[in-house]
Amino acid sequence: MRYLHGFREGAAATALAELLAEEVDPSREYHLMEFCGGHTHAISRYGVEDLLPANIHLVHGPGCPVCVLALPRLDAAISLARRPNVTLVSYGDMLRVPASRRLSLLKARAAGADVRMAYSALESLEIAAASPDRDVVFFAIGFETTTPATAHLIREAKRLGLANFSVYCNHVVTPAAIQSILDAPEVREWGQVRVDGFIGPSHVSAVIGSQPYEYFAEEYRRPVVIAGFEPLDVMQAIRMLVQQINTGRACVENQFTRGVTREGNRKAQMLVADVFELRQSFAWRGLGELPYSGLRIKSSYREFDAERRFDMAVEPATENAACQCPAIIRGVKKPTDCAIFGTACTPRSPIGSCMVSAEGACAAHYKYRRGLPIAA
Ligand code: SF4
């Protein structure tokens, strides 16, 4: 904890805020997107926006794993869980995400489906080994942070010869999402969302390295600073972005040097490359179909691919008309723009995915900022 406290020091935060106040150009407005839900959580929890000059605006990005899972793929997971001999295993947050027709995995479990919650992907292997008469499926979601664990899981299943185990793969890749944000009409044509720079994700970057962001910095002239998840990490990254913008630079800088290198974790990358390949297209909640943005299991591990094994159908689904999650995920709206924020939709009774996980913008705002003035 001492290591963490060093990055939460109030006096240091005040000193950084004073430096930022001196360095911002009062004639500019700075619009900075934090891609990752971990940063959204830290910003809300520690009141980082309250320490920033008024002309620095933070825009929440799509980097919350449960928030970006497209509704039809969640519906397909629920249909799978309802099959008589299937046991579906997933992380806790995923169980609470509202699906179509007011369903969720938790409600499916209450109605008799065998849905289990796991803290670690490897627990699903233990369940499969202990239940040879059941078809055990791990419902895999998330960015590059969790993909290596799922790859390891599949290799272990092969090594152990677990014939009753498979994975429903919904892993996505971060660079494709950043590119879609920069190419979105709200950003490029309509000027509805302004993004002058990115606070880059740290855990994802520990795996993929900082190199994949160089393309965005060069091609789109947007600076990227990879930041840790503590409040001083975020504030220092904001200061580094302001310095780049002030001097007309657009490059990738790494604030989180204690965890990220340019090359990333080669061992994890090789593990992922052995098991997964890019899909030509993948649907994201809020962002739509994005080319080469999702992963599927390679044919060399096809026996562990739940989509092949169960011939799963992914049917179109309609979002709840009141929920603004798709617009929030794109950075177009803030949680308080949703008419049912904090009334019909709360963390105890979520209507949309952004209110479920601690990394969701609505949940973070509800927990730490409800009733406080809204940053512009
Ligand atoms: S408050 Fe609830 S319903 Fe509204 S956008 Fe957020 S998650 Fe969706």
XYZ file of C-alpha atoms in Angstrom, chain A:
376
model
C 0.000 0.000 0.000
C 2.904 2.383 0.627
C 3.739 2.076 -3.048
C 0.201 3.093 -3.978
C -0.037 5.906 -1.428
C 2.912 7.601 -3.088
C 0.736 8.061 -6.163
C -2.196 9.406 -4.143
C -0.338 12.118 -2.188
C -2.526 15.180 -1.745
C 0.405 17.607 -1.512
C 1.900 16.292 -4.740
C -1.489 16.546 -6.459
C -1.790 20.172 -5.355
C 1.721 20.928 -6.640
C 0.924 19.268 -9.992
C -2.333 21.219 -10.221
C -0.432 24.481 -9.641
C 2.072 23.598 -12.377
C -0.766 22.754 -14.762
C -2.499 26.043 -13.999
C 0.686 27.879 -14.976
C 1.253 25.831 -18.122
C -2.185 25.803 -19.766
C -2.702 28.369 -22.462
C -5.774 30.380 -21.366
C -6.692 31.010 -25.015
C -7.055 27.239 -25.702
C -9.564 24.568 -24.766
C -8.019 21.110 -24.186
C -10.271 18.098 -24.832
C -8.582 14.915 -23.643
C -10.114 11.445 -23.880
C -9.327 8.826 -21.271
C -9.815 5.645 -23.278
C -9.842 3.263 -20.352
C -12.595 2.715 -17.786
C -9.914 2.325 -15.114
C -8.984 5.966 -15.680
C -12.654 7.024 -15.694
C -12.993 5.347 -12.303
C -9.840 6.984 -10.900
C -10.818 10.431 -12.223
C -14.244 10.219 -10.565
C -13.023 8.581 -7.369
C -10.257 11.092 -6.658
C -11.993 14.173 -8.044
C -9.195 14.789 -10.557
C -11.402 17.107 -12.635
C -11.797 19.411 -9.618
C -8.033 20.007 -9.634
C -7.789 20.862 -13.332
C -7.970 24.307 -14.924
C -11.450 25.001 -16.349
C -10.225 24.836 -19.950
C -9.166 21.159 -19.632
C -12.102 18.906 -20.480
C -12.023 15.154 -19.964
C -14.027 12.976 -22.354
C -14.873 9.425 -21.275
C -13.913 6.774 -23.814
C -15.114 3.232 -24.534
C -12.547 1.253 -22.547
C -14.883 -0.597 -20.176
C -14.974 -4.302 -21.135
C -18.567 -5.083 -20.168
C -19.851 -1.752 -21.550
C -18.723 -2.393 -25.127
C -20.041 -5.936 -25.528
C -22.714 -5.750 -28.219
C -26.205 -6.666 -27.047
C -26.710 -9.493 -29.610
C -23.625 -11.280 -28.337
C -24.860 -11.068 -24.735
C -28.265 -12.357 -25.870
C -26.475 -15.256 -27.584
C -24.624 -16.066 -24.333
C -27.946 -16.160 -22.452
C -29.461 -18.481 -25.087
C -26.440 -20.737 -24.761
C -26.690 -20.769 -20.950
C -30.313 -21.890 -21.218
C -29.420 -25.046 -23.143
C -30.040 -28.088 -20.932
C -26.518 -29.441 -20.613
C -24.536 -26.182 -20.650
C -22.718 -24.534 -17.742
C -21.725 -20.948 -18.586
C -18.899 -19.334 -16.590
C -18.039 -15.631 -16.620
C -16.811 -12.707 -14.551
C -19.243 -11.221 -12.027
C -19.959 -7.893 -13.738
C -20.991 -9.630 -16.940
C -23.738 -11.493 -15.106
C -25.503 -8.224 -14.234
C -25.403 -6.527 -17.638
C -28.943 -5.989 -18.938
C -29.678 -7.834 -22.177
C -32.684 -7.726 -24.503
C -36.195 -8.362 -23.160
C -35.114 -7.279 -19.635
C -32.999 -10.400 -19.329
C -29.510 -10.866 -17.886
C -27.347 -13.860 -17.119
C -28.270 -13.440 -13.459
C -31.979 -13.622 -14.304
C -31.335 -16.628 -16.527
C -29.646 -18.283 -13.542
C -32.629 -17.462 -11.321
C -34.814 -19.156 -13.943
C -32.741 -22.327 -13.766
C -29.802 -21.874 -16.162
C -26.432 -23.086 -14.847
C -24.501 -19.795 -14.821
C -21.428 -19.561 -12.591
C -19.338 -16.551 -11.573
C -15.549 -16.813 -11.675
C -12.820 -14.534 -10.319
C -10.262 -16.123 -12.615
C -10.675 -17.639 -16.074
C -8.868 -20.760 -14.846
C -11.769 -21.546 -12.501
C -13.763 -22.562 -15.576
C -11.239 -25.328 -16.253
C -11.659 -26.620 -12.712
C -15.444 -26.627 -13.199
C -15.064 -28.527 -16.505
C -12.731 -31.095 -14.942
C -15.136 -31.614 -12.048
C -18.241 -31.896 -14.299
C -17.397 -34.282 -17.158
C -21.101 -34.738 -17.942
C -21.634 -30.972 -18.574
C -20.594 -28.750 -21.496
C -18.693 -25.985 -19.703
C -18.312 -22.694 -21.631
C -16.179 -19.763 -20.534
C -17.761 -16.459 -21.638
C -14.600 -14.488 -22.457
C -14.760 -10.696 -22.751
C -12.301 -7.842 -22.510
C -9.399 -6.005 -24.051
C -5.793 -7.115 -24.475
C -5.360 -7.179 -20.694
C -7.401 -10.369 -20.281
C -6.787 -11.999 -23.671
C -3.521 -13.748 -22.661
C -5.314 -15.429 -19.730
C -7.968 -16.795 -22.091
C -5.269 -17.985 -24.510
C -3.549 -19.791 -21.635
C -6.887 -21.307 -20.642
C -7.456 -22.762 -24.111
C -3.941 -24.183 -24.295
C -4.371 -25.749 -20.873
C -7.708 -27.269 -21.947
C -5.949 -28.814 -24.951
C -3.066 -30.090 -22.819
C -5.500 -31.652 -20.344
C -7.695 -33.078 -23.137
C -10.856 -31.470 -21.712
C -13.417 -32.446 -24.337
C -16.315 -30.825 -22.445
C -14.762 -27.331 -22.387
C -15.024 -24.401 -24.809
C -14.749 -20.608 -24.912
C -17.259 -18.078 -26.253
C -14.711 -15.511 -27.430
C -15.592 -11.810 -27.335
C -12.119 -10.327 -26.924
C -11.541 -6.979 -28.609
C -8.496 -4.915 -29.533
C -7.862 -1.350 -28.402
C -6.172 0.287 -31.435
C -9.200 -0.453 -33.667
C -11.487 1.306 -31.171
C -9.237 4.376 -31.015
C -9.184 4.535 -34.797
C -12.989 4.293 -34.927
C -13.274 7.214 -32.495
C -10.943 9.326 -34.623
C -12.819 8.365 -37.806
C -16.307 8.876 -36.294
C -18.383 11.607 -37.946
C -18.918 13.186 -34.507
C -15.175 13.797 -34.351
C -14.158 14.308 -37.996
C -17.114 16.033 -39.614
C -19.550 17.427 -37.100
C -17.117 18.586 -34.417
C -19.605 17.278 -31.828
C -16.822 15.516 -29.961
C -13.407 17.099 -29.829
C -10.440 14.918 -28.944
C -7.114 16.754 -28.821
C -5.212 13.918 -27.172
C -5.557 10.531 -25.492
C -4.744 9.318 -22.020
C -3.682 5.805 -23.065
C -4.556 2.646 -21.129
C -1.874 1.180 -18.897
C -2.810 -2.472 -18.386
C -3.604 -2.978 -22.078
C -0.319 -1.278 -22.948
C 1.622 -3.503 -20.547
C 0.689 -6.294 -22.984
C 0.753 -4.597 -26.405
C 3.372 -1.931 -25.610
C 3.261 1.736 -26.579
C 4.282 1.180 -30.198
C 0.737 0.494 -31.608
C -0.342 4.060 -30.708
C 2.404 5.676 -32.776
C 0.234 5.407 -35.879
C -2.539 7.571 -34.333
C -0.123 10.162 -33.099
C 1.536 10.445 -36.525
C -1.440 10.001 -38.887
C -4.091 11.850 -36.914
C -1.773 14.341 -35.181
C -3.113 13.402 -31.735
C -0.730 13.021 -28.794
C -1.037 9.891 -26.666
C 0.303 9.573 -23.116
C 0.031 6.143 -21.506
C -0.843 6.622 -17.851
C -1.050 4.545 -14.690
C -4.308 4.270 -12.757
C -3.489 6.342 -9.701
C -4.590 9.993 -9.502
C -1.054 11.394 -9.734
C -0.416 9.195 -12.790
C -3.470 10.667 -14.480
C -2.565 14.249 -13.541
C 0.996 13.860 -14.754
C -0.257 12.381 -18.039
C -2.612 15.342 -18.474
C 0.308 17.692 -17.909
C 2.374 15.805 -20.507
C -0.499 16.052 -23.014
C -0.882 19.783 -22.356
C 2.848 20.257 -22.947
C 2.652 18.366 -26.260
C -0.391 20.320 -27.426
C 1.177 23.662 -26.433
C 4.287 22.921 -28.435
C 2.481 21.450 -31.450
C 3.872 17.955 -30.921
C 1.893 14.747 -31.449
C 3.807 11.708 -30.256
C 3.434 8.760 -27.902
C 4.820 9.270 -24.422
C 4.808 6.826 -21.570
C 4.011 8.130 -18.098
C 3.582 4.573 -16.772
C 7.212 3.545 -17.175
C 6.914 1.268 -14.141
C 4.679 -1.076 -16.153
C 4.862 -0.350 -19.882
C 7.603 -0.598 -22.489
C 7.494 0.216 -26.212
C 7.531 -3.485 -27.121
C 5.124 -4.724 -24.446
C 5.045 -8.268 -23.137
C 6.381 -10.445 -25.984
C 5.563 -13.686 -24.202
C 1.910 -12.676 -23.773
C 1.750 -11.460 -27.392
C 3.067 -14.824 -28.658
C 0.579 -16.695 -26.502
C -2.292 -14.642 -27.960
C -0.966 -15.039 -31.527
C -0.817 -18.819 -31.080
C -4.484 -19.126 -30.089
C -6.337 -16.179 -31.649
C -6.671 -14.404 -34.987
C -8.399 -11.180 -35.994
C -11.995 -11.316 -37.202
C -12.651 -9.291 -40.343
C -15.309 -7.349 -38.482
C -16.736 -7.272 -34.969
C -19.707 -5.422 -33.464
C -19.134 -3.114 -30.476
C -21.838 -1.554 -28.382
C -21.956 2.132 -29.258
C -19.279 1.974 -31.942
C -20.966 -0.456 -34.351
C -19.156 -2.888 -36.650
C -15.414 -2.195 -36.635
C -13.005 -3.886 -39.052
C -10.326 -6.097 -37.509
C -11.366 -5.157 -33.969
C -12.210 -8.533 -32.426
C -10.516 -11.886 -32.001
C -11.652 -15.418 -32.741
C -10.146 -18.775 -31.875
C -7.833 -20.181 -34.561
C -8.863 -23.329 -36.359
C -5.964 -25.191 -34.715
C -7.964 -24.853 -31.455
C -11.395 -25.146 -33.118
C -12.636 -27.833 -30.725
C -12.561 -25.212 -27.951
C -14.545 -22.597 -29.904
C -18.088 -22.449 -28.485
C -19.390 -20.602 -31.547
C -18.378 -23.548 -33.758
C -19.321 -26.261 -31.297
C -22.832 -24.966 -30.569
C -23.533 -23.301 -33.918
C -24.490 -20.155 -32.004
C -26.824 -17.653 -33.661
C -26.197 -13.954 -33.017
C -29.551 -12.241 -33.714
C -30.112 -8.471 -34.071
C -31.221 -6.760 -30.849
C -32.710 -3.392 -29.955
C -31.195 -1.141 -27.295
C -33.423 0.179 -24.510
C -34.710 3.456 -25.990
C -34.085 5.408 -22.772
C -30.475 4.288 -22.341
C -27.746 6.578 -23.645
C -24.898 4.072 -23.230
C -23.997 3.949 -26.953
C -23.570 7.758 -27.025
C -21.659 7.732 -23.710
C -19.309 5.027 -25.018
C -18.570 7.249 -28.057
C -17.911 10.262 -25.807
C -20.870 12.138 -27.320
C -22.853 12.328 -24.065
C -22.171 12.370 -20.336
C -23.979 10.135 -17.794
C -26.073 13.055 -16.567
C -27.407 13.577 -20.109
C -29.415 10.387 -19.605
C -32.921 11.164 -18.314
C -33.014 8.052 -16.116
C -29.531 8.403 -14.577
C -29.792 7.887 -10.821
C -33.564 7.384 -10.917
C -34.711 4.342 -12.894
C -31.073 3.392 -13.537
C -28.768 2.877 -10.552
C -25.945 0.389 -9.800
C -28.440 -1.725 -7.823
C -30.849 -1.762 -10.735
C -28.918 -0.997 -13.933
C -30.741 -0.377 -17.203
C -27.584 -0.031 -19.319
C -24.120 -1.575 -19.319
C -22.363 1.672 -18.260
C -24.058 1.443 -14.838
C -22.814 -2.092 -14.064
C -19.048 -2.178 -13.779
C -16.925 0.156 -11.630
C -15.219 1.083 -14.928
C -18.480 2.214 -16.523
C -18.881 5.981 -16.822
C -22.399 5.995 -15.328
C -21.446 3.786 -12.367
C -18.329 5.879 -11.636
C -20.311 9.119 -11.835
C -23.117 7.711 -9.683
C -20.764 6.481 -6.990
C -18.431 9.449 -6.706
C -19.897 12.520 -8.428
C -23.655 12.328 -7.987
C -25.060 15.714 -7.020
C -21.761 17.527 -7.608
C -21.364 20.212 -10.286
C -20.820 18.755 -13.766
C -17.545 19.543 -15.523
C -18.158 21.156 -18.921
